[in-house]
mmCIF file of C-alpha atoms in Angstrom:
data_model
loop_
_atom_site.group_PDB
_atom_site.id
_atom_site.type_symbol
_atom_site.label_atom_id
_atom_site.label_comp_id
_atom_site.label_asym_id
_atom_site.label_seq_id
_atom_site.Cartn_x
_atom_site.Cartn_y
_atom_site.Cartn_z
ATOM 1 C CA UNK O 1 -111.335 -24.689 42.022
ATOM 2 C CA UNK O 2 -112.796 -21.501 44.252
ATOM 3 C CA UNK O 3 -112.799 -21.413 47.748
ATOM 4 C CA UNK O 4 -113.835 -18.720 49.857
ATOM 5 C CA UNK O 5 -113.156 -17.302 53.742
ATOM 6 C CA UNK O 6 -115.383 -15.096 55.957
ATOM 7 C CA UNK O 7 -112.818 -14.234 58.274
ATOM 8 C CA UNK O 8 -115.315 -13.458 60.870
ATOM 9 C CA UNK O 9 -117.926 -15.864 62.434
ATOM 10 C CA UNK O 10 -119.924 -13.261 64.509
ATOM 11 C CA UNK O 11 -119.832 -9.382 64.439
ATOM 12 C CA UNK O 12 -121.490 -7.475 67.125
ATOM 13 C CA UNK O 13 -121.770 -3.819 66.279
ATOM 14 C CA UNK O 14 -123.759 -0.854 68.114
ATOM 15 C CA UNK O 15 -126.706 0.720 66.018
ATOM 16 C CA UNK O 16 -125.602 3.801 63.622
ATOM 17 C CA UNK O 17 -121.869 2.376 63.827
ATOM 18 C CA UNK O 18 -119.860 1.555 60.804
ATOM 19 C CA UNK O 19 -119.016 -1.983 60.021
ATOM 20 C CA UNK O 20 -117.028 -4.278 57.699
ATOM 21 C CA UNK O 21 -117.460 -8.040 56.962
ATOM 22 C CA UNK O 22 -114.365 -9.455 55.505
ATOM 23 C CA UNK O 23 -114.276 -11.896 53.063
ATOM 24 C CA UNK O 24 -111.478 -13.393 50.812
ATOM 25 C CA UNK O 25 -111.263 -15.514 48.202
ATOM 26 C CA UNK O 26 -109.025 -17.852 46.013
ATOM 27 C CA UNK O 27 -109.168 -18.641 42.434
ATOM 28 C CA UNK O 28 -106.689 -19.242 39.617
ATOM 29 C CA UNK O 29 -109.467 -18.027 37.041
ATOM 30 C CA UNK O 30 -111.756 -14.621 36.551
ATOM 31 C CA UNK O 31 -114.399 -14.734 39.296
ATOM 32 C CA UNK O 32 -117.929 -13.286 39.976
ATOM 33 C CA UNK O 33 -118.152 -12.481 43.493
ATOM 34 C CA UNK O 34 -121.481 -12.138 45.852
ATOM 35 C CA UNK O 35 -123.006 -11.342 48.982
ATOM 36 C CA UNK O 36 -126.108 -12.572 50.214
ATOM 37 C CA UNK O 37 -128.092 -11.708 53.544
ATOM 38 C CA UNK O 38 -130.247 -14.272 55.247
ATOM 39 C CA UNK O 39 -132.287 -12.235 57.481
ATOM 40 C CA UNK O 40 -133.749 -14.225 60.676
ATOM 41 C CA UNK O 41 -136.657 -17.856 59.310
ATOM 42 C CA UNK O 42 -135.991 -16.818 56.120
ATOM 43 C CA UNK O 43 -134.100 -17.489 52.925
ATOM 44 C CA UNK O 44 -130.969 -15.487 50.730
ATOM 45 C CA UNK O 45 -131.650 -12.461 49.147
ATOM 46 C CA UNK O 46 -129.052 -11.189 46.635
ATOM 47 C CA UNK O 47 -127.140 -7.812 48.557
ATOM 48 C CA UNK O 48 -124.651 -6.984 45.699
ATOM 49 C CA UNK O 49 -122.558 -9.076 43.043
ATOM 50 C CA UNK O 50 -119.555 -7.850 41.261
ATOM 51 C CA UNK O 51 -119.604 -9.354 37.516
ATOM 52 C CA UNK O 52 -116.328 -6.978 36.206
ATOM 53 C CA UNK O 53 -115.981 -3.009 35.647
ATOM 54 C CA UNK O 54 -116.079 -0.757 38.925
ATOM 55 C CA UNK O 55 -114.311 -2.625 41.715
ATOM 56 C CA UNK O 56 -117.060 -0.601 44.044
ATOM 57 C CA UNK O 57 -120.415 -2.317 43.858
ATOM 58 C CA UNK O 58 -123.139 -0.698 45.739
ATOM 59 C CA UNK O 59 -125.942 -3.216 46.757
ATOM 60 C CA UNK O 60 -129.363 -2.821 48.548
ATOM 61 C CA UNK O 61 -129.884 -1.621 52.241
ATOM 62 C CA UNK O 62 -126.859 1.200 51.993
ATOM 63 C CA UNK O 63 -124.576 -1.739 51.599
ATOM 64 C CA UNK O 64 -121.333 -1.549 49.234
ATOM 65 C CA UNK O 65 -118.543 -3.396 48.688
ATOM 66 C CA UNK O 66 -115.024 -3.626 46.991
ATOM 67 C CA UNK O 67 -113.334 -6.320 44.892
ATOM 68 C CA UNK O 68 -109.568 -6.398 45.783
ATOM 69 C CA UNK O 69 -107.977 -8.252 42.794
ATOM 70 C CA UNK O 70 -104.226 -8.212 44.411
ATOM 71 C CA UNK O 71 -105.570 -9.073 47.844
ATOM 72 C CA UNK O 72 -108.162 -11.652 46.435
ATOM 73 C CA UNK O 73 -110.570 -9.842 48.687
ATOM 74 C CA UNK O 74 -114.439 -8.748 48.384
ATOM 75 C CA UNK O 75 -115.312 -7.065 51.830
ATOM 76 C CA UNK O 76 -119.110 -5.899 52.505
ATOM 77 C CA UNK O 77 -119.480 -2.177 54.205
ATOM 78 C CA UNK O 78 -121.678 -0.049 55.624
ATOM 79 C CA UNK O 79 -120.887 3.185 57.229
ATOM 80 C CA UNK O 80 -123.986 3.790 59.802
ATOM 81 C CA UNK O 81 -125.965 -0.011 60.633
ATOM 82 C CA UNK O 82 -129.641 -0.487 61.909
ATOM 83 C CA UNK O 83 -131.219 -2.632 63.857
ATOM 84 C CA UNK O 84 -132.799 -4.156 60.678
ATOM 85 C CA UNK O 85 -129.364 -5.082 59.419
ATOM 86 C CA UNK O 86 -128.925 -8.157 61.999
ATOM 87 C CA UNK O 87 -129.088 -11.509 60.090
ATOM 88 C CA UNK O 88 -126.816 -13.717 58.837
ATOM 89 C CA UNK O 89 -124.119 -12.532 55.795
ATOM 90 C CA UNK O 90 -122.581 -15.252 53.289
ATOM 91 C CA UNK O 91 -120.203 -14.529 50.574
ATOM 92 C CA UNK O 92 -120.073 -16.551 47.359
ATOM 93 C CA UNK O 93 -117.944 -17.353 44.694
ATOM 94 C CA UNK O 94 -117.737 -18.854 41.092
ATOM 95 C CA UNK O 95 -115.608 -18.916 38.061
ATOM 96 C CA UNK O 96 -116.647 -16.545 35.340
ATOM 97 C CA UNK O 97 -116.884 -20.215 33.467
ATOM 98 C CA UNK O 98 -119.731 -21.267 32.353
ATOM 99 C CA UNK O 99 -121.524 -24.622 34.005
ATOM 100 C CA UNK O 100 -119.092 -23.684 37.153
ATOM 101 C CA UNK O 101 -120.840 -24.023 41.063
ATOM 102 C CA UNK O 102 -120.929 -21.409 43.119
ATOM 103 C CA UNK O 103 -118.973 -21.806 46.739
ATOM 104 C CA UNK O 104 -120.512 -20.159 49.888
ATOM 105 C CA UNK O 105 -118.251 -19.034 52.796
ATOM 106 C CA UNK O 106 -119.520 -19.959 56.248
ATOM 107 C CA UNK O 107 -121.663 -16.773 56.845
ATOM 108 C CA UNK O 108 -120.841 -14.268 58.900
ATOM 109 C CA UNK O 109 -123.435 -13.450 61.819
ATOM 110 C CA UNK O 110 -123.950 -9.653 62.514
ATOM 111 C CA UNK O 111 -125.712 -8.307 65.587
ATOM 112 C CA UNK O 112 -126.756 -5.075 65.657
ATOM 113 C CA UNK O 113 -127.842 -3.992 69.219
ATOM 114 C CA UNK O 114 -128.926 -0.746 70.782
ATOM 115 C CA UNK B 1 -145.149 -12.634 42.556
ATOM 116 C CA UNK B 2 -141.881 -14.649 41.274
ATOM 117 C CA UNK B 3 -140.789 -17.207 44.572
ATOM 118 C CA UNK B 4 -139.303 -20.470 44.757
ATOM 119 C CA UNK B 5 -141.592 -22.870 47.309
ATOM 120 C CA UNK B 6 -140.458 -25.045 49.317
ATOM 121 C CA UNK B 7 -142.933 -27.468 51.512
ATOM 122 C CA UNK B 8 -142.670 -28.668 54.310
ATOM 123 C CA UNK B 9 -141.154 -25.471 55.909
ATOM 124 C CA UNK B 10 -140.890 -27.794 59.291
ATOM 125 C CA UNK B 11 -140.572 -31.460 59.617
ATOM 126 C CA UNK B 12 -139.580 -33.614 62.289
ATOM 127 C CA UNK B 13 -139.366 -37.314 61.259
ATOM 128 C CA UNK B 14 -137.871 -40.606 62.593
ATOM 129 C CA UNK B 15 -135.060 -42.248 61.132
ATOM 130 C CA UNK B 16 -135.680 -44.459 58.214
ATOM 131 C CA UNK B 17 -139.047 -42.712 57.248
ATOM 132 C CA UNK B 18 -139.056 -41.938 53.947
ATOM 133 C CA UNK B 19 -139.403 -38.143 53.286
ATOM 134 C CA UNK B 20 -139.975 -36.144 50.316
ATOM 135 C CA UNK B 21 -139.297 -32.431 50.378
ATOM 136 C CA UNK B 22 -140.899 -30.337 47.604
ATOM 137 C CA UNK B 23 -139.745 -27.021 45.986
ATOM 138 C CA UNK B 24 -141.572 -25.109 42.986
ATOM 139 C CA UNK B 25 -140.308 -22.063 41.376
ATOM 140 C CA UNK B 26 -142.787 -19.776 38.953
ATOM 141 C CA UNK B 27 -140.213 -17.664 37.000
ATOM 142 C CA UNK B 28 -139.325 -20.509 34.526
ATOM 143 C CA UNK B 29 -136.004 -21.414 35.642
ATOM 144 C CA UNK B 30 -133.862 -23.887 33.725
ATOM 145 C CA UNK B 31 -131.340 -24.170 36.820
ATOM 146 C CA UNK B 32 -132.185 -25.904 40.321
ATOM 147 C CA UNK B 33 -130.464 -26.609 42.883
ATOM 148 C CA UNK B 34 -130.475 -27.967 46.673
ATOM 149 C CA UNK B 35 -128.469 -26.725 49.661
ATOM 150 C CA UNK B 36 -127.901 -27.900 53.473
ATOM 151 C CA UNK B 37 -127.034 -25.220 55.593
ATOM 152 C CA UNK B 38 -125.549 -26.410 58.976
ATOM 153 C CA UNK B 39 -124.054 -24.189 61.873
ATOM 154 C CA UNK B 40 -120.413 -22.956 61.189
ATOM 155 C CA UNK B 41 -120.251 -25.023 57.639
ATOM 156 C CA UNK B 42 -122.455 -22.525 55.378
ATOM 157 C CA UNK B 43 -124.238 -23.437 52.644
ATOM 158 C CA UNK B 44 -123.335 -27.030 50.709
ATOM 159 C CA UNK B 45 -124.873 -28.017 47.486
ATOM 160 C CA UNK B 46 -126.356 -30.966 47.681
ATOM 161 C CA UNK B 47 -127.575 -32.197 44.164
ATOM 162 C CA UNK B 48 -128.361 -29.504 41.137
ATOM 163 C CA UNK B 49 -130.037 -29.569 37.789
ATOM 164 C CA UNK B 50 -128.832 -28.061 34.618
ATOM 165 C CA UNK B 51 -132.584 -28.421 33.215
ATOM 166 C CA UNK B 52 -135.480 -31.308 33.069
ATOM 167 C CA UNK B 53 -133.737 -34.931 33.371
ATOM 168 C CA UNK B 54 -130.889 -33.496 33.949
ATOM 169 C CA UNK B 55 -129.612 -33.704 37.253
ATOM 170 C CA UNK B 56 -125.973 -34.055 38.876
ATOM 171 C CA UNK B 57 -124.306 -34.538 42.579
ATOM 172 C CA UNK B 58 -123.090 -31.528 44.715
ATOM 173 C CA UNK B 59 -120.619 -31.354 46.938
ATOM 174 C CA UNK B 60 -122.647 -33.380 49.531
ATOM 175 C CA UNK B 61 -124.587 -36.022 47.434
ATOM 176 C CA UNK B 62 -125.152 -39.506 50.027
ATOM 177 C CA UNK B 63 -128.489 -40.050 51.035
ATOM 178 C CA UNK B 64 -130.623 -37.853 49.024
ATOM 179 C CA UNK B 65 -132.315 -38.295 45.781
ATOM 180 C CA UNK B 66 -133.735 -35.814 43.461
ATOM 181 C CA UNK B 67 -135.831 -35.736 40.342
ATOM 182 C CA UNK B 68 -136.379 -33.048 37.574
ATOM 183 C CA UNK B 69 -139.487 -34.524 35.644
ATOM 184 C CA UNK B 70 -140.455 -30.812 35.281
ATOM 185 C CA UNK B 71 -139.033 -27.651 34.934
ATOM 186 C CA UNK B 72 -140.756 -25.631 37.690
ATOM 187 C CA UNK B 73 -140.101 -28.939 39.923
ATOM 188 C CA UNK B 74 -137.275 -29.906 41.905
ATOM 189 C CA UNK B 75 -138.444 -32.738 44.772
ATOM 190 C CA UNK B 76 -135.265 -33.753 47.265
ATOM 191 C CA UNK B 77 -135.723 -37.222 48.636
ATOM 192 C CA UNK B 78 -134.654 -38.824 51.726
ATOM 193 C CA UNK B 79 -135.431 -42.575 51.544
ATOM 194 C CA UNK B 80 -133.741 -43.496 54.270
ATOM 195 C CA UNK B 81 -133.427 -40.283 56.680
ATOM 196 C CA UNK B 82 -130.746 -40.737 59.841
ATOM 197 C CA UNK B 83 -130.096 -38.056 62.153
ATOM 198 C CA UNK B 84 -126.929 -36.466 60.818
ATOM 199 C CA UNK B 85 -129.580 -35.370 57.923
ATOM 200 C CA UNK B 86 -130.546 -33.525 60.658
ATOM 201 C CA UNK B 87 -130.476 -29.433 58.730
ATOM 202 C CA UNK B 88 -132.088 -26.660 57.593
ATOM 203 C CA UNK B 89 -132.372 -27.397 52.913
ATOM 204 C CA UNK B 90 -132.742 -24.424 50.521
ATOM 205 C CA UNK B 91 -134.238 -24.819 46.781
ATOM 206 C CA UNK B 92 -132.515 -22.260 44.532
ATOM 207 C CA UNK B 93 -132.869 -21.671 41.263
ATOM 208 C CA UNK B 94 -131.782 -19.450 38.350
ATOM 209 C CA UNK B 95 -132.183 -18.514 34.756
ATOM 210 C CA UNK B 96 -130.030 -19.641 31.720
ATOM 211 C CA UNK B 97 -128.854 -16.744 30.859
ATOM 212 C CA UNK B 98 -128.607 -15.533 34.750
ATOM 213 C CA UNK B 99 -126.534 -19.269 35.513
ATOM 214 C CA UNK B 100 -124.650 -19.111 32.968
ATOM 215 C CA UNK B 101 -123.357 -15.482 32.936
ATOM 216 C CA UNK B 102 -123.202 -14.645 36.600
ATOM 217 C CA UNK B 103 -124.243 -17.371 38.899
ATOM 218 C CA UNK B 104 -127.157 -15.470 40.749
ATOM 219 C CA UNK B 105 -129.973 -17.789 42.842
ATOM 220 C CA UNK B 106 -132.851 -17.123 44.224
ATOM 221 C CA UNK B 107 -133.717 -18.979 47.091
ATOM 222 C CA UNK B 108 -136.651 -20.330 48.535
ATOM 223 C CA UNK B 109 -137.313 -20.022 52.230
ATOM 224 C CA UNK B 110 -135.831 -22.802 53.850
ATOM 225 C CA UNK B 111 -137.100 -26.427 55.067
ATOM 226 C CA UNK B 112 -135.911 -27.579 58.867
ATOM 227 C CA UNK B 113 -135.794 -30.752 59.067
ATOM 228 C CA UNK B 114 -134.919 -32.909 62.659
ATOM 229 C CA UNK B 115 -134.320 -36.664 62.141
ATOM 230 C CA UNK B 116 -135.030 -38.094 65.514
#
């Protein structure tokens, strides 16, 4: 089975600073890793997904992120952040098995203030 | 415009109402699903369906229903609603070939629901 770990419950950042949202993973299979962004009343949109190939995906809004096979990790980036950014981030995980769920983290919260 | 739609987007009900949640996606999707999302726990499936009549529990099954008569339908049911039901539901759903080879959803909006 997957599991997955936001190691961060809230991040409060200042507009146009850098900022990383850590997330980490455990699987004894192949895995397709996600993140998805639920922006304030409203539902998940699809940031980025890593499937295989380049371990740096790049994903909408400036957003990137790198799968860490050896440290089971799949943190989000972004190097300047807006005011537009604040919502609410969840990684995801599944098996690269077909007919497998995929498993949410708890979300990570950033807040992007002036 | 491709969406998944979910109705009601607010509800606030009593406990032991039954309550029927609706969701509706236009892009033809063979996979559905239902999640709870609940402060500090994330998202949790609650029920999913493979494709119509086909229909299995999540992770957090008791005291919902579902049916999948249709393939652009995907009703959750509450016959017996109690407080701790008490959460904010998301309808997802996904393509075949999109379920089966990566596991990307798309998500509807979101129904709160309060069970006084």
């Amino acid at each position: 089975a997957q599991s997955v770990t936001q190691l961060d419950s809230q991040v409060p950042v200042f507009e146009e600073a850098p900022v990383e949202l850590r997330c980490n993973y455990s699987s004894s299979v192949s895995v397709y890793l996600f993140w998805y962004v639920q922006y304030p009343n409203q539902g998940l949109q699809l940031l980025l997904k890593y499937l295989s190939g380049s371990t740096l995906v790049k994903g909408i809004n400036g957003f990137e992120a790198e799968f860490n096979k050896s440290q089971t990790s799949f943190h989000l980036r972004k190097p300047s952040v807006h005011i537009s950014d604040t919502a609410e981030y969840f990684c995801a995980v599944r098996s690269n098995q077909a007919g497998t769920a995929l498993i949410f983290g708890k979300g990570t919260t950033l807040s992007v203030s002036s | 415009e491709a969406q998944v739609t979910q109705n009601p987007r607010y509800l606030i009900t009593v406990t032991g109402k039954k309550l029927t949640v609706t969701c509706s996606q236009n892009m033809n999707h063979e996979y559905m699903s239902w999640y709870r999302q609940d402060p500090g726990l994330g998202l949790r499936q609650i029920y999913y369906s493979m494709n119509v009549e086909v229909t299995d529990k999540g992770d957090v099954p008791e005291g919902y229903k579902v049916s999948r008569k249709e393939k652009r339908n995907f009703p959750l049911i509450l016959e017996s609603p109690s407080p701790n039901q008490t959460s904010l539901y998301f309808c997802a759903s996904s393509s075949p070939g999109t379920w089966e080879n990566t596991g990307e959803l798309f998500f509807g909006e979101g129904s709160r629901l309060t069970v006084l």
